[in-house]
Short mmCIF file of C-alpha atoms in Angstrom, two decimals:
data_model
loop_
_atom_site.label_atom_id
_atom_site.label_comp_id
_atom_site.label_asym_id
_atom_site.label_seq_id
_atom_site.Cartn_x
_atom_site.Cartn_y
_atom_site.Cartn_z
CA UNK P 1 -4.41 -18.21 18.28
CA UNK P 2 -5.57 -15.48 20.67
CA UNK P 3 -2.02 -14.13 20.91
CA UNK P 4 -1.76 -14.10 17.10
CA UNK P 5 -5.04 -12.18 16.81
CA UNK P 6 -3.92 -9.65 19.39
CA UNK P 7 -0.46 -9.13 17.85
CA UNK P 8 -1.90 -8.73 14.35
CA UNK P 9 -5.04 -6.78 15.16
CA UNK P 10 -3.84 -3.70 13.22
CA UNK P 11 -4.52 -5.51 9.94
CA UNK P 12 -6.35 -8.72 10.82
CA UNK P 13 -9.46 -7.17 12.34
CA UNK P 14 -10.26 -5.10 9.25
CA UNK P 15 -9.23 -7.83 6.79
CA UNK P 16 -11.50 -10.35 8.49
CA UNK P 17 -14.39 -7.89 8.51
CA UNK P 18 -13.81 -7.29 4.80
CA UNK P 19 -14.20 -11.02 4.27
CA UNK P 20 -17.59 -10.89 6.03
CA UNK P 21 -18.63 -7.97 3.83
CA UNK P 22 -17.66 -9.92 0.73
CA UNK P 23 -20.23 -12.53 1.78
CA UNK P 24 -22.78 -9.89 2.79
CA UNK P 25 -22.47 -8.00 -0.51
CA UNK P 26 -21.88 -11.07 -2.71
CA UNK P 27 -18.91 -9.32 -4.30
CA UNK P 28 -15.22 -9.12 -3.37
CA UNK P 29 -14.68 -5.64 -4.88
CA UNK P 30 -15.86 -3.03 -2.38
CA UNK P 31 -16.53 -0.14 -4.83
CA UNK P 32 -19.34 -2.27 -6.28
CA UNK P 33 -21.07 -2.91 -2.95
CA UNK P 34 -24.63 -1.53 -2.85
CA UNK P 35 -24.41 -0.37 0.74
CA UNK P 36 -22.82 3.05 1.14
CA UNK P 37 -22.28 2.27 4.84
CA UNK P 38 -20.38 -0.92 3.98
CA UNK P 39 -18.29 0.90 1.38
CA UNK P 40 -17.36 3.58 3.92
CA UNK P 41 -17.27 1.57 7.13
CA UNK P 42 -13.93 3.04 8.22
CA UNK P 43 -14.36 6.33 6.38
CA UNK P 44 -17.49 8.01 7.77
CA UNK P 45 -17.99 11.59 6.55
CA UNK P 46 -20.55 12.98 9.02
CA UNK P 47 -21.58 12.43 12.64
CA UNK P 48 -24.68 10.65 11.35
CA UNK P 49 -22.42 8.37 9.27
CA UNK P 50 -20.28 7.65 12.34
CA UNK P 51 -23.32 6.48 14.29
CA UNK P 52 -24.53 4.30 11.42
CA UNK P 53 -21.06 2.83 10.99
CA UNK P 54 -20.73 2.00 14.68
CA UNK P 55 -24.06 0.14 14.64
CA UNK P 56 -23.29 -1.58 11.32
CA UNK P 57 -19.83 -2.80 12.36
CA UNK P 58 -21.23 -4.23 15.60
CA UNK P 59 -24.05 -5.92 13.68
CA UNK P 60 -21.63 -7.44 11.13
CA UNK P 61 -19.20 -8.70 13.76
CA UNK P 62 -22.10 -10.48 15.49
CA UNK P 63 -23.77 -11.83 12.35
CA UNK P 64 -20.51 -13.08 10.82
CA UNK P 65 -18.59 -13.98 13.97
CA UNK P 66 -17.90 -17.51 12.69
CA UNK P 67 -16.73 -16.31 9.26
CA UNK P 68 -14.55 -13.61 10.81
CA UNK P 69 -13.01 -16.09 13.23
CA UNK P 70 -12.48 -18.64 10.46
CA UNK P 71 -10.68 -16.05 8.31
CA UNK P 72 -8.48 -15.11 11.27
CA UNK P 73 -7.77 -18.80 11.92
CA UNK P 74 -6.73 -19.35 8.29
CA UNK P 75 -4.34 -16.40 8.60
CA UNK P 76 -3.00 -17.95 11.81
CA UNK P 77 -2.34 -21.25 10.00
CA UNK P 78 -0.55 -19.40 7.19
CA UNK P 79 1.53 -17.60 9.80
CA UNK P 80 2.52 -20.91 11.42
CA UNK P 81 3.43 -22.33 8.01
CA UNK P 82 5.48 -19.20 7.30
CA UNK P 83 7.37 -19.63 10.58
CA UNK P 84 8.19 -23.24 9.70
CA UNK P 85 9.33 -22.22 6.23
CA UNK P 86 11.46 -19.42 7.68
CA UNK P 87 13.00 -21.81 10.22
CA UNK P 88 13.82 -24.30 7.44
CA UNK P 89 15.28 -21.56 5.23
CA UNK P 90 17.50 -20.22 8.00
CA UNK P 91 18.69 -23.72 8.91
CA UNK P 92 19.68 -24.34 5.28
CA UNK P 93 21.12 -20.85 4.73
CA UNK P 94 18.41 -19.90 2.25
CA UNK P 95 17.14 -16.36 1.87
CA UNK P 96 13.48 -15.66 1.22
CA UNK P 97 12.48 -12.38 -0.37
CA UNK P 98 8.93 -11.11 -0.11
CA UNK P 99 7.35 -9.33 -3.04
CA UNK P 100 5.18 -6.32 -2.26
CA UNK P 101 3.49 -4.21 -4.88
CA UNK P 102 3.94 -0.48 -4.47
CA UNK P 103 0.17 -0.10 -4.37
CA UNK P 104 -2.39 -1.15 -1.79
CA UNK P 105 -4.74 -4.11 -1.88
CA UNK P 106 -8.49 -3.63 -2.26
CA UNK P 107 -8.84 -4.48 1.44
CA UNK P 108 -6.37 -1.79 2.47
CA UNK P 109 -7.81 0.81 0.12
CA UNK P 110 -11.26 0.11 1.63
CA UNK P 111 -10.08 0.15 5.25
CA UNK P 112 -7.89 3.27 4.91
CA UNK P 113 -9.77 5.38 2.35
CA UNK P 114 -9.06 8.58 4.25
CA UNK P 115 -5.32 8.14 3.55
CA UNK P 116 -5.71 8.33 -0.23
CA UNK P 117 -6.23 11.19 -2.66
CA UNK P 118 -9.83 11.25 -3.78
CA UNK P 119 -10.20 10.88 -7.54
CA UNK P 120 -6.56 9.99 -8.30
CA UNK P 121 -5.05 6.66 -9.33
CA UNK P 122 -1.54 5.23 -9.48
CA UNK P 123 -0.13 3.75 -12.66
CA UNK P 124 3.04 3.40 -14.68
CA UNK P 125 4.32 6.17 -16.98
CA UNK P 126 4.75 5.66 -20.71
CA UNK P 127 7.79 3.54 -21.58
CA UNK P 128 8.90 1.04 -24.21
CA UNK P 129 6.31 -1.47 -22.93
CA UNK P 130 3.38 0.92 -23.26
CA UNK P 131 3.48 4.21 -25.18
CA UNK P 132 0.47 5.52 -23.22
CA UNK P 133 1.50 4.25 -19.79
CA UNK P 134 -0.42 1.79 -17.69
CA UNK P 135 -3.56 2.70 -15.78
CA UNK P 136 -3.36 0.36 -12.79
CA UNK P 137 -6.30 1.84 -10.91
CA UNK P 138 -4.58 1.76 -7.52
CA UNK P 139 -5.30 4.50 -4.97
CA UNK P 140 -2.67 7.19 -4.41
CA UNK P 141 -1.46 7.89 -0.88
CA UNK P 142 -2.09 11.50 0.11
CA UNK P 143 1.42 12.96 0.53
CA UNK P 144 0.08 15.26 3.26
CA UNK P 145 -0.65 12.16 5.34
CA UNK P 146 2.78 10.55 4.96
CA UNK P 147 4.49 12.92 7.40
CA UNK P 148 3.39 15.33 10.09
CA UNK P 149 4.60 18.93 10.09
CA UNK P 150 7.27 18.06 12.66
CA UNK P 151 8.72 15.40 10.32
CA UNK P 152 7.37 12.40 12.24
CA UNK P 153 5.39 9.76 10.39
CA UNK P 154 1.82 10.68 9.65
CA UNK P 155 -1.09 8.24 9.56
CA UNK P 156 -0.20 6.93 6.07
CA UNK P 157 3.48 6.67 6.97
CA UNK P 158 2.63 4.68 10.09
CA UNK P 159 0.47 2.30 8.04
CA UNK P 160 3.30 1.70 5.55
CA UNK P 161 5.76 1.22 8.40
CA UNK P 162 3.50 -1.42 10.02
CA UNK P 163 2.94 -3.25 6.73
CA UNK P 164 6.66 -3.41 5.94
CA UNK P 165 7.59 -4.27 9.52
CA UNK P 166 5.26 -7.28 9.26
CA UNK P 167 6.80 -8.34 5.95
CA UNK P 168 10.40 -8.04 7.20
CA UNK P 169 9.51 -10.05 10.29
CA UNK P 170 8.09 -12.82 8.11
CA UNK P 171 10.89 -12.84 5.51
CA UNK P 172 14.53 -13.21 6.55
CA UNK P 173 15.85 -12.20 3.11
CA UNK P 174 14.07 -8.87 2.81
CA UNK P 175 11.33 -7.34 0.73
CA UNK P 176 11.32 -6.48 -2.96
CA UNK P 177 9.03 -3.58 -3.80
CA UNK P 178 7.43 -4.05 -7.20
CA UNK P 179 7.64 -0.70 -9.05
CA UNK P 180 9.47 1.05 -6.20
CA UNK P 181 9.67 4.22 -8.27
CA UNK P 182 5.98 4.59 -7.42
CA UNK P 183 7.03 5.43 -3.84
CA UNK P 184 9.57 8.02 -4.98
CA UNK P 185 8.07 9.53 -8.12
CA UNK P 186 4.52 8.20 -8.51
CA UNK P 187 2.77 8.49 -11.86
CA UNK P 188 -0.76 9.57 -11.06
CA UNK P 189 -3.76 10.22 -13.24
CA UNK P 190 -7.39 11.23 -12.76
CA UNK P 191 -9.70 8.30 -12.08
CA UNK P 192 -11.47 7.17 -15.24
CA UNK P 193 -8.88 8.70 -17.60
#
């Protein structure tokens, strides 16, 4: 369990803390949380915010240590079940394909707010299913944060790489990206429009 937590810290630590904040704020949708500090825990704007965030995170990790550990343990159990399923699939020559939406989960959009364009949302352009397009309400990755000037992966690119690396490791048949065109030619709109 400790090894699992260590190997998956890049996502597990923030996801588990989000779970604690869901309890704390009695709501699983972070934009509706009353506490500005909780909403911006990993996105402080000022030095004063950074200090408040440091204190708040420490306080939450102490207060909700059992809940955080329980969430991590549940993820560990799912991981073990996934390994058994993968082993069975490989033994029987079955391919498993993961399904990942092009957008980010609420947990990821909360934890990595600084990687998204403020005030912009991702959706689907008009087509024969919807003449006006579809307003999905997902955050839009800031293209300036995908790559560094030297062409190496930027902070957002590294996050995507880690998320997909995890999915490929867990799924021997690959990953299907739902609405992949959103990675290549995203349809964005102003929030609230």
